[in-house]
PDB file of C-alpha atoms and ligand atoms in Angstrom:
ATOM      1  CA  MET A   1      -0.299   0.198   0.285  1.00 89.00           C
ATOM      2  CA  LYS A   2       0.791   3.401  -0.782  1.00 91.00           C
ATOM      3  CA  LEU A   3      -0.334   4.756   2.317  1.00 95.00           C
ATOM      4  CA  THR A   4       0.671   4.525   5.800  1.00 96.00           C
ATOM      5  CA  LYS A   5      -2.049   6.752   7.440  1.00 97.00           C
ATOM      6  CA  ILE A   6      -5.432   8.028   6.707  1.00 97.00           C
ATOM      7  CA  ILE A   7      -6.771  10.876   8.611  1.00 96.00           C
ATOM      8  CA  LEU A   8     -10.759  11.509   9.226  1.00 96.00           C
ATOM      9  CA  TYR A   9     -11.871  15.160   9.715  1.00 93.00           C
ATOM     10  CA  GLU A  10     -15.144  15.708  11.330  1.00 89.00           C
ATOM     11  CA  GLU A  11     -17.272  18.666  10.580  1.00 82.00           C
ATOM     12  CA  PRO A  12     -19.266  18.775  14.145  1.00 74.00           C
ATOM     13  CA  THR A  13     -22.287  18.788  12.589  1.00 77.00           C
ATOM     14  CA  VAL A  14     -22.074  15.723  10.897  1.00 81.00           C
ATOM     15  CA  GLN A  15     -23.856  13.889  13.873  1.00 80.00           C
ATOM     16  CA  GLU A  16     -25.050  10.898  12.050  1.00 83.00           C
ATOM     17  CA  ILE A  17     -21.598   9.186  11.826  1.00 90.00           C
ATOM     18  CA  GLN A  18     -19.629   8.188  14.694  1.00 92.00           C
ATOM     19  CA  ILE A  19     -16.410   8.950  13.335  1.00 93.00           C
ATOM     20  CA  SER A  20     -14.351   6.817  15.899  1.00 92.00           C
ATOM     21  CA  LYS A  21     -16.231   3.419  14.973  1.00 95.00           C
ATOM     22  CA  ILE A  22     -15.611   4.143  11.405  1.00 96.00           C
ATOM     23  CA  SER A  23     -11.674   4.599  12.164  1.00 96.00           C
ATOM     24  CA  SER A  24     -11.198   1.574  13.838  1.00 95.00           C
ATOM     25  CA  PHE A  25     -13.123  -0.187  10.792  1.00 96.00           C
ATOM     26  CA  ILE A  26     -10.775   1.498   8.419  1.00 96.00           C
ATOM     27  CA  SER A  27      -7.581   0.669  10.765  1.00 95.00           C
ATOM     28  CA  ASP A  28      -8.858  -3.087  11.175  1.00 94.00           C
ATOM     29  CA  MET A  29      -9.483  -3.631   7.095  1.00 94.00           C
ATOM     30  CA  PHE A  30      -5.987  -2.420   5.757  1.00 93.00           C
ATOM     31  CA  SER A  31      -4.130  -2.516   9.205  1.00 86.00           C
ATOM     32  CA  ILE A  32      -2.838   1.059   8.907  1.00 93.00           C
ATOM     33  CA  GLU A  33      -2.470   4.103  11.199  1.00 96.00           C
ATOM     34  CA  VAL A  34      -5.775   5.753  10.815  1.00 97.00           C
ATOM     35  CA  GLU A  35      -6.115   9.180  12.771  1.00 96.00           C
ATOM     36  CA  HIS A  36      -9.450  11.139  13.821  1.00 94.00           C
ATOM     37  CA  ARG A  37      -9.348  15.059  14.284  1.00 91.00           C
ATOM     38  CA  LYS A  38     -12.289  16.700  15.726  1.00 82.00           C
ATOM     39  CA  ASN A  39     -12.463  19.631  13.030  1.00 77.00           C
ATOM     40  CA  PHE A  40     -10.438  20.504   9.776  1.00 75.00           C
ATOM     41  CA  LEU A  41     -11.646  23.833  10.089  1.00 72.00           C
ATOM     42  CA  SER A  42     -10.202  24.288  13.441  1.00 70.00           C
ATOM     43  CA  HIS A  43      -6.232  23.454  12.034  1.00 67.00           C
ATOM     44  CA  ALA A  44      -6.966  25.848   9.114  1.00 73.00           C
ATOM     45  CA  ASP A  45      -6.506  30.219  10.040  1.00 79.00           C
ATOM     46  CA  GLU A  46      -9.671  32.169   9.397  1.00 81.00           C
ATOM     47  CA  ARG A  47      -9.061  32.800   5.773  1.00 87.00           C
ATOM     48  CA  ILE A  48     -10.776  29.120   5.550  1.00 88.00           C
ATOM     49  CA  PHE A  49     -14.300  29.977   5.916  1.00 89.00           C
ATOM     50  CA  GLU A  50     -14.200  32.860   2.942  1.00 91.00           C
ATOM     51  CA  ASN A  51     -12.663  30.278   0.610  1.00 92.00           C
ATOM     52  CA  ILE A  52     -15.102  28.056   1.440  1.00 91.00           C
ATOM     53  CA  SER A  53     -18.060  29.970   1.018  1.00 91.00           C
ATOM     54  CA  ASN A  54     -16.326  30.960  -2.163  1.00 92.00           C
ATOM     55  CA  THR A  55     -16.886  27.524  -3.242  1.00 94.00           C
ATOM     56  CA  ARG A  56     -20.795  27.867  -3.224  1.00 92.00           C
ATOM     57  CA  ILE A  57     -22.719  27.380  -6.699  1.00 92.00           C
ATOM     58  CA  LEU A  58     -24.628  29.895  -8.260  1.00 86.00           C
ATOM     59  CA  ASP A  59     -25.891  28.661 -10.971  1.00 85.00           C
ATOM     60  CA  LEU A  60     -26.728  24.712 -11.181  1.00 85.00           C
ATOM     61  CA  LYS A  61     -26.322  24.946 -15.401  1.00 87.00           C
ATOM     62  CA  ASN A  62     -23.203  26.396 -15.701  1.00 87.00           C
ATOM     63  CA  GLN A  63     -19.798  25.423 -15.111  1.00 87.00           C
ATOM     64  CA  PHE A  64     -17.992  26.911 -11.774  1.00 89.00           C
ATOM     65  CA  LYS A  65     -17.657  30.796 -11.641  1.00 87.00           C
ATOM     66  CA  LYS A  66     -16.187  31.986  -8.412  1.00 85.00           C
ATOM     67  CA  TYR A  67     -18.642  33.289  -5.814  1.00 82.00           C
ATOM     68  CA  PHE A  68     -17.887  36.545  -3.486  1.00 84.00           C
ATOM     69  CA  PRO A  69     -20.176  35.775  -0.007  1.00 86.00           C
ATOM     70  CA  THR A  70     -21.372  38.000   1.977  1.00 87.00           C
ATOM     71  CA  GLU A  71     -20.605  38.820   5.673  1.00 89.00           C
ATOM     72  CA  GLU A  72     -23.691  36.512   6.283  1.00 87.00           C
ATOM     73  CA  ASP A  73     -22.388  33.165   4.515  1.00 86.00           C
ATOM     74  CA  ILE A  74     -18.586  33.775   6.183  1.00 88.00           C
ATOM     75  CA  GLN A  75     -20.525  33.605   9.691  1.00 87.00           C
ATOM     76  CA  ILE A  76     -22.358  30.632   8.733  1.00 85.00           C
ATOM     77  CA  GLU A  77     -19.645  28.790   7.948  1.00 85.00           C
ATOM     78  CA  LYS A  78     -17.542  29.927  10.813  1.00 83.00           C
ATOM     79  CA  GLU A  79     -20.386  28.846  13.018  1.00 81.00           C
ATOM     80  CA  ASN A  80     -20.466  25.943  11.257  1.00 76.00           C
ATOM     81  CA  ARG A  81     -24.024  26.263  11.273  1.00 75.00           C
ATOM     82  CA  ASP A  82     -26.137  23.237   9.840  1.00 69.00           C
ATOM     83  CA  THR A  83     -27.715  24.446   6.284  1.00 65.00           C
ATOM     84  CA  SER A  84     -28.798  21.204   5.064  1.00 59.00           C
ATOM     85  CA  ASN A  85     -32.300  21.508   6.574  1.00 59.00           C
ATOM     86  CA  GLU A  86     -32.846  25.221   5.481  1.00 61.00           C
ATOM     87  CA  LYS A  87     -34.898  25.782   2.416  1.00 62.00           C
ATOM     88  CA  GLU A  88     -32.527  26.965  -0.244  1.00 72.00           C
ATOM     89  CA  ILE A  89     -29.795  24.315   0.286  1.00 80.00           C
ATOM     90  CA  ALA A  90     -26.384  25.797  -0.221  1.00 88.00           C
ATOM     91  CA  LEU A  91     -24.808  23.704  -3.334  1.00 93.00           C
ATOM     92  CA  TYR A  92     -21.001  23.639  -3.101  1.00 95.00           C
ATOM     93  CA  ASP A  93     -18.271  22.752  -5.621  1.00 96.00           C
ATOM     94  CA  GLY A  94     -16.870  19.586  -4.805  1.00 97.00           C
ATOM     95  CA  PHE A  95     -13.427  20.072  -6.757  1.00 97.00           C
ATOM     96  CA  GLU A  96     -13.286  23.978  -5.480  1.00 96.00           C
ATOM     97  CA  MET A  97     -14.018  22.591  -1.653  1.00 95.00           C
ATOM     98  CA  GLN A  98     -11.043  19.939  -2.688  1.00 96.00           C
ATOM     99  CA  LYS A  99      -8.939  22.929  -3.362  1.00 96.00           C
ATOM    100  CA  THR A 100      -9.392  24.639  -0.738  1.00 93.00           C
ATOM    101  CA  PHE A 101      -9.096  22.238   1.814  1.00 93.00           C
ATOM    102  CA  ALA A 102      -5.931  20.893   0.445  1.00 94.00           C
ATOM    103  CA  GLU A 103      -4.455  24.690   0.633  1.00 92.00           C
ATOM    104  CA  PHE A 104      -5.049  23.914   4.589  1.00 90.00           C
ATOM    105  CA  ILE A 105      -3.469  20.655   5.291  1.00 91.00           C
ATOM    106  CA  PRO A 106      -0.145  21.171   7.018  1.00 89.00           C
ATOM    107  CA  VAL A 107       3.123  21.106   4.753  1.00 92.00           C
ATOM    108  CA  ASP A 108       4.733  18.245   6.813  1.00 95.00           C
ATOM    109  CA  GLU A 109       1.250  16.106   6.047  1.00 95.00           C
ATOM    110  CA  LYS A 110       1.019  16.837   2.583  1.00 95.00           C
ATOM    111  CA  THR A 111       2.598  13.492   1.580  1.00 96.00           C
ATOM    112  CA  ASP A 112       1.955  10.711  -0.678  1.00 96.00           C
ATOM    113  CA  ASN A 113       1.735   8.067   2.238  1.00 97.00           C
ATOM    114  CA  ILE A 114      -1.465   9.877   4.164  1.00 98.00           C
ATOM    115  CA  LEU A 115      -4.727  10.348   2.873  1.00 98.00           C
ATOM    116  CA  HIS A 116      -6.813  12.878   4.267  1.00 97.00           C
ATOM    117  CA  VAL A 117     -10.468  12.548   4.301  1.00 97.00           C
ATOM    118  CA  VAL A 118     -12.978  14.924   5.531  1.00 95.00           C
ATOM    119  CA  PHE A 119     -16.439  14.136   6.590  1.00 95.00           C
ATOM    120  CA  THR A 120     -18.999  16.923   5.875  1.00 93.00           C
ATOM    121  CA  ASN A 121     -22.748  17.703   5.490  1.00 89.00           C
ATOM    122  CA  LYS A 122     -22.509  20.199   2.525  1.00 92.00           C
ATOM    123  CA  THR A 123     -24.225  19.011  -0.127  1.00 93.00           C
ATOM    124  CA  THR A 124     -20.976  18.674  -2.323  1.00 95.00           C
ATOM    125  CA  CYS A 125     -21.383  18.669  -6.188  1.00 96.00           C
ATOM    126  CA  THR A 126     -19.634  18.112  -9.485  1.00 96.00           C
ATOM    127  CA  PHE A 127     -20.406  19.645 -13.177  1.00 95.00           C
ATOM    128  CA  ASP A 128     -21.363  17.001 -15.247  1.00 93.00           C
ATOM    129  CA  GLN A 129     -20.198  17.450 -19.090  1.00 90.00           C
ATOM    130  CA  ASP A 130     -22.660  15.300 -20.330  1.00 91.00           C
ATOM    131  CA  ASP A 131     -25.880  16.924 -19.356  1.00 91.00           C
ATOM    132  CA  TYR A 132     -24.124  20.344 -18.759  1.00 92.00           C
ATOM    133  CA  ARG A 133     -25.363  20.357 -15.025  1.00 93.00           C
ATOM    134  CA  TYR A 134     -24.255  20.169 -11.295  1.00 95.00           C
ATOM    135  CA  HIS A 135     -25.470  17.118  -9.280  1.00 95.00           C
ATOM    136  CA  ALA A 136     -24.681  15.932  -5.805  1.00 95.00           C
ATOM    137  CA  ARG A 137     -21.649  13.767  -5.035  1.00 96.00           C
ATOM    138  CA  ALA A 138     -21.297  11.604  -1.837  1.00 97.00           C
ATOM    139  CA  LEU A 139     -17.897  11.155  -2.553  1.00 98.00           C
ATOM    140  CA  ILE A 140     -14.668  13.521  -4.133  1.00 97.00           C
ATOM    141  CA  ALA A 141     -11.953  11.303  -4.717  1.00 96.00           C
ATOM    142  CA  SER A 142      -8.412  12.117  -4.770  1.00 93.00           C
ATOM    143  CA  ASN A 143      -6.505  13.565  -1.942  1.00 96.00           C
ATOM    144  CA  PRO A 144      -8.111  15.374   0.887  1.00 97.00           C
ATOM    145  CA  ALA A 145     -11.179  13.630  -0.088  1.00 97.00           C
ATOM    146  CA  ILE A 146     -14.611  14.432   0.627  1.00 97.00           C
ATOM    147  CA  ILE A 147     -17.500  12.562   2.176  1.00 97.00           C
ATOM    148  CA  SER A 148     -20.749  14.106   2.176  1.00 96.00           C
ATOM    149  CA  THR A 149     -23.705  13.044   4.203  1.00 94.00           C
ATOM    150  CA  THR A 150     -26.400  15.477   2.279  1.00 93.00           C
ATOM    151  CA  GLY A 151     -24.579  13.866  -1.018  1.00 95.00           C
ATOM    152  CA  MET A 152     -25.451  10.109   0.034  1.00 96.00           C
ATOM    153  CA  ILE A 153     -29.048  11.190   0.795  1.00 95.00           C
ATOM    154  CA  GLU A 154     -29.477  13.599  -2.734  1.00 94.00           C
ATOM    155  CA  ALA A 155     -26.894  11.861  -5.160  1.00 95.00           C
ATOM    156  CA  PRO A 156     -28.276   8.589  -5.668  1.00 96.00           C
ATOM    157  CA  ALA A 157     -31.796   8.705  -6.840  1.00 95.00           C
ATOM    158  CA  LYS A 158     -35.398   7.447  -4.831  1.00 94.00           C
ATOM    159  CA  PRO A 159     -37.838   4.589  -6.534  1.00 94.00           C
ATOM    160  CA  LYS A 160     -39.121   6.489 -10.310  1.00 93.00           C
ATOM    161  CA  GLN A 161     -42.687   6.075  -8.521  1.00 94.00           C
ATOM    162  CA  TYR A 162     -41.764   8.049  -5.666  1.00 93.00           C
ATOM    163  CA  TYR A 163     -41.047  11.230  -7.961  1.00 92.00           C
ATOM    164  CA  LEU A 164     -44.630  10.690 -10.049  1.00 92.00           C
ATOM    165  CA  ASP A 165     -46.617  10.310  -7.393  1.00 92.00           C
ATOM    166  CA  LEU A 166     -44.690  13.444  -5.840  1.00 90.00           C
ATOM    167  CA  MET A 167     -45.980  15.206  -9.274  1.00 90.00           C
ATOM    168  CA  THR A 168     -49.853  14.421  -8.618  1.00 88.00           C
ATOM    169  CA  CYS A 169     -49.709  16.133  -5.755  1.00 87.00           C
ATOM    170  CA  PHE A 170     -51.402  19.179  -4.692  1.00 86.00           C
ATOM    171  CA  SER A 171     -51.365  19.750  -0.857  1.00 90.00           C
ATOM    172  CA  GLU A 172     -48.674  19.409   1.596  1.00 91.00           C
ATOM    173  CA  SER A 173     -50.965  17.010   3.566  1.00 93.00           C
ATOM    174  CA  GLU A 174     -50.414  14.820   0.415  1.00 93.00           C
ATOM    175  CA  VAL A 175     -46.813  15.210  -0.022  1.00 91.00           C
ATOM    176  CA  LYS A 176     -46.656  14.103   3.596  1.00 92.00           C
ATOM    177  CA  GLU A 177     -48.554  11.124   2.775  1.00 93.00           C
ATOM    178  CA  ILE A 178     -46.257  10.114  -0.187  1.00 93.00           C
ATOM    179  CA  ASN A 179     -43.343  10.594   2.313  1.00 91.00           C
ATOM    180  CA  GLU A 180     -44.736   8.170   4.696  1.00 93.00           C
ATOM    181  CA  LYS A 181     -46.118   5.953   2.018  1.00 93.00           C
ATOM    182  CA  TYR A 182     -42.302   5.561   1.199  1.00 94.00           C
ATOM    183  CA  LYS A 183     -40.880   5.900   4.333  1.00 93.00           C
ATOM    184  CA  GLY A 184     -37.511   3.717   4.910  1.00 94.00           C
ATOM    185  CA  GLN A 185     -37.159   3.425   0.782  1.00 96.00           C
ATOM    186  CA  PHE A 186     -34.533   6.308   0.668  1.00 95.00           C
ATOM    187  CA  LEU A 187     -32.244   8.210   3.192  1.00 95.00           C
ATOM    188  CA  LYS A 188     -32.911  11.159   5.329  1.00 91.00           C
ATOM    189  CA  GLN A 189     -31.468  13.640   7.125  1.00 88.00           C
ATOM    190  CA  HIS A 190     -30.186  12.002  10.763  1.00 89.00           C
ATOM    191  CA  ASP A 191     -30.740   8.510   9.025  1.00 93.00           C
ATOM    192  CA  SER A 192     -29.026   6.130  11.240  1.00 94.00           C
ATOM    193  CA  ARG A 193     -28.144   4.142   8.044  1.00 96.00           C
ATOM    194  CA  LEU A 194     -25.968   6.963   6.878  1.00 96.00           C
ATOM    195  CA  HIS A 195     -23.240   5.341   9.532  1.00 96.00           C
ATOM    196  CA  LYS A 196     -22.478   2.181   7.319  1.00 96.00           C
ATOM    197  CA  ILE A 197     -22.735   3.561   3.965  1.00 97.00           C
ATOM    198  CA  ALA A 198     -20.031   6.430   4.993  1.00 97.00           C
ATOM    199  CA  GLU A 199     -17.866   3.475   5.809  1.00 97.00           C
ATOM    200  CA  GLY A 200     -18.366   2.037   1.737  1.00 97.00           C
ATOM    201  CA  TYR A 201     -17.560   5.459   0.236  1.00 98.00           C
ATOM    202  CA  LEU A 202     -14.666   5.971   2.208  1.00 98.00           C
ATOM    203  CA  ILE A 203     -13.640   2.463   1.178  1.00 97.00           C
ATOM    204  CA  GLN A 204     -14.523   3.787  -2.630  1.00 98.00           C
ATOM    205  CA  GLY A 205     -12.354   6.900  -1.773  1.00 97.00           C
ATOM    206  CA  ILE A 206      -8.862   4.641  -0.150  1.00 97.00           C
ATOM    207  CA  MET A 207      -9.314   2.089  -3.162  1.00 97.00           C
ATOM    208  CA  TYR A 208      -9.296   5.247  -5.499  1.00 97.00           C
ATOM    209  CA  TYR A 209      -6.190   6.554  -4.209  1.00 97.00           C
ATOM    210  CA  GLU A 210      -4.272   3.156  -3.920  1.00 96.00           C
ATOM    211  CA  THR A 211      -5.413   2.135  -7.618  1.00 95.00           C
ATOM    212  CA  GLY A 212      -7.074   4.897  -9.500  1.00 95.00           C
ATOM    213  CA  GLU A 213     -10.788   2.964  -9.761  1.00 94.00           C
ATOM    214  CA  ALA A 214     -13.386   3.724  -6.894  1.00 92.00           C
ATOM    215  CA  PHE A 215     -15.836   1.624  -8.524  1.00 95.00           C
ATOM    216  CA  CYS A 216     -17.008  -1.727  -9.319  1.00 97.00           C
ATOM    217  CA  LYS A 217     -19.621  -2.775 -11.617  1.00 96.00           C
ATOM    218  CA  ASP A 218     -21.028  -5.410  -9.092  1.00 97.00           C
ATOM    219  CA  ARG A 219     -23.804  -5.034  -7.241  1.00 96.00           C
ATOM    220  CA  GLU A 220     -23.075  -7.447  -4.769  1.00 96.00           C
ATOM    221  CA  CYS A 221     -19.562  -5.484  -4.147  1.00 98.00           C
ATOM    222  CA  ARG A 222     -19.472  -2.817  -1.732  1.00 97.00           C
ATOM    223  CA  LEU A 223     -17.311  -0.590  -4.456  1.00 98.00           C
ATOM    224  CA  PHE A 224     -20.338  -0.528  -6.522  1.00 97.00           C
ATOM    225  CA  ASN A 225     -21.085   2.521  -7.654  1.00 95.00           C
ATOM    226  CA  ALA A 226     -24.920   2.723  -6.922  1.00 96.00           C
ATOM    227  CA  HIS A 227     -27.259   5.373  -8.719  1.00 95.00           C
ATOM    228  CA  TRP A 228     -30.244   3.976  -6.640  1.00 97.00           C
ATOM    229  CA  GLN A 229     -30.717   4.710  -3.020  1.00 97.00           C
ATOM    230  CA  LYS A 230     -32.359   0.611  -3.571  1.00 97.00           C
ATOM    231  CA  ASP A 231     -29.104  -0.429  -4.226  1.00 97.00           C
ATOM    232  CA  LEU A 232     -26.927   1.372  -1.566  1.00 97.00           C
ATOM    233  CA  PHE A 233     -28.584  -0.568   0.712  1.00 97.00           C
ATOM    234  CA  TYR A 234     -28.121  -3.283  -0.649  1.00 98.00           C
ATOM    235  CA  CYS A 235     -24.345  -3.648  -1.441  1.00 98.00           C
ATOM    236  CA  GLN A 236     -23.426  -1.184   1.972  1.00 98.00           C
ATOM    237  CA  ILE A 237     -26.040  -2.793   4.665  1.00 97.00           C
ATOM    238  CA  GLU A 238     -27.466  -6.033   3.415  1.00 97.00           C
ATOM    239  CA  LYS A 239     -24.408  -7.549   1.469  1.00 96.00           C
ATOM    240  CA  ARG A 240     -21.447  -5.882   2.994  1.00 96.00           C
ATOM    241  CA  SER A 241     -18.954  -7.813   1.311  1.00 97.00           C
ATOM    242  CA  PHE A 242     -16.592  -7.443  -1.697  1.00 98.00           C
ATOM    243  CA  CYS A 243     -16.908  -9.014  -5.086  1.00 98.00           C
ATOM    244  CA  LYS A 244     -13.630 -11.389  -6.062  1.00 98.00           C
ATOM    245  CA  GLU A 245     -11.821  -9.306  -7.856  1.00 97.00           C
ATOM    246  CA  HIS A 246     -12.030  -6.856  -5.037  1.00 97.00           C
ATOM    247  CA  ALA A 247     -11.515  -9.304  -2.280  1.00 97.00           C
ATOM    248  CA  LYS A 248      -8.219 -10.196  -3.896  1.00 97.00           C
ATOM    249  CA  ILE A 249      -7.118  -6.862  -4.451  1.00 96.00           C
ATOM    250  CA  LEU A 250      -8.207  -5.580  -1.014  1.00 95.00           C
ATOM    251  CA  ASP A 251      -5.645  -9.022   0.178  1.00 95.00           C
ATOM    252  CA  GLU A 252      -2.776  -7.932  -2.178  1.00 94.00           C
ATOM    253  CA  LEU A 253      -2.965  -3.849  -0.579  1.00 93.00           C
ATOM    254  CA  ASN A 254      -2.692  -5.653   2.710  1.00 91.00           C
ATOM    255  CA  ASN A 255       0.030  -8.181   2.157  1.00 86.00           C
TER     256      ASN A 255
HETATM  257 ZN1   ZN B 301     -16.088  -5.597  -6.700  1.00 50.82          ZN
END
């Protein structure tokens, strides 16, 4: 393995995931040192808040343009306020955010053998050249990697029929009814299942760093790139295992 150490950073607003448990899970799996740090932002200086604000997306249908934040926006970042439940969810460009985090990693820790992973509940998105718009992402791989809980909730699609049912809703009570009907079929904020799913994305981030490939085509494998919530539950909660090929690669990495 290229890696000798992984540092997991936690934003205080990410509550559904117990990073200390994830930390021991990963050190058992890869037998390398895993360090858990409470807050990425507390290691940086004041500029980081403005720089993170700068990565907000203004226009979903156009490539990234630098956002000039208001004092209020910067304050939101400083206080690490949870904006994920607000009406207008702030969206961030994942690659721009990654660059921002990279700037604040101490020089002596910017080495190939250390992977930095930031857990956030900010909604990270990437611009897709195929359909010319932004899409939410749960994992922004590379180093530092970003894993977003809101990305896990928003990126893989909910059942098709759910969207169709919603289109025929005319009142808030009807929307409530529909949400009740599909309860449990997709992730929500503060969902306890986020923890196990985060493990899967972290393994994908580590695999990407080690092999250049994060995903697998096999739905039975934890590296499966799930486009549907039901597939995410299947590979990360029900199966929790690897396909033959990836089990072998994992074995080789550990030897
Ligand atoms: Zn696989």
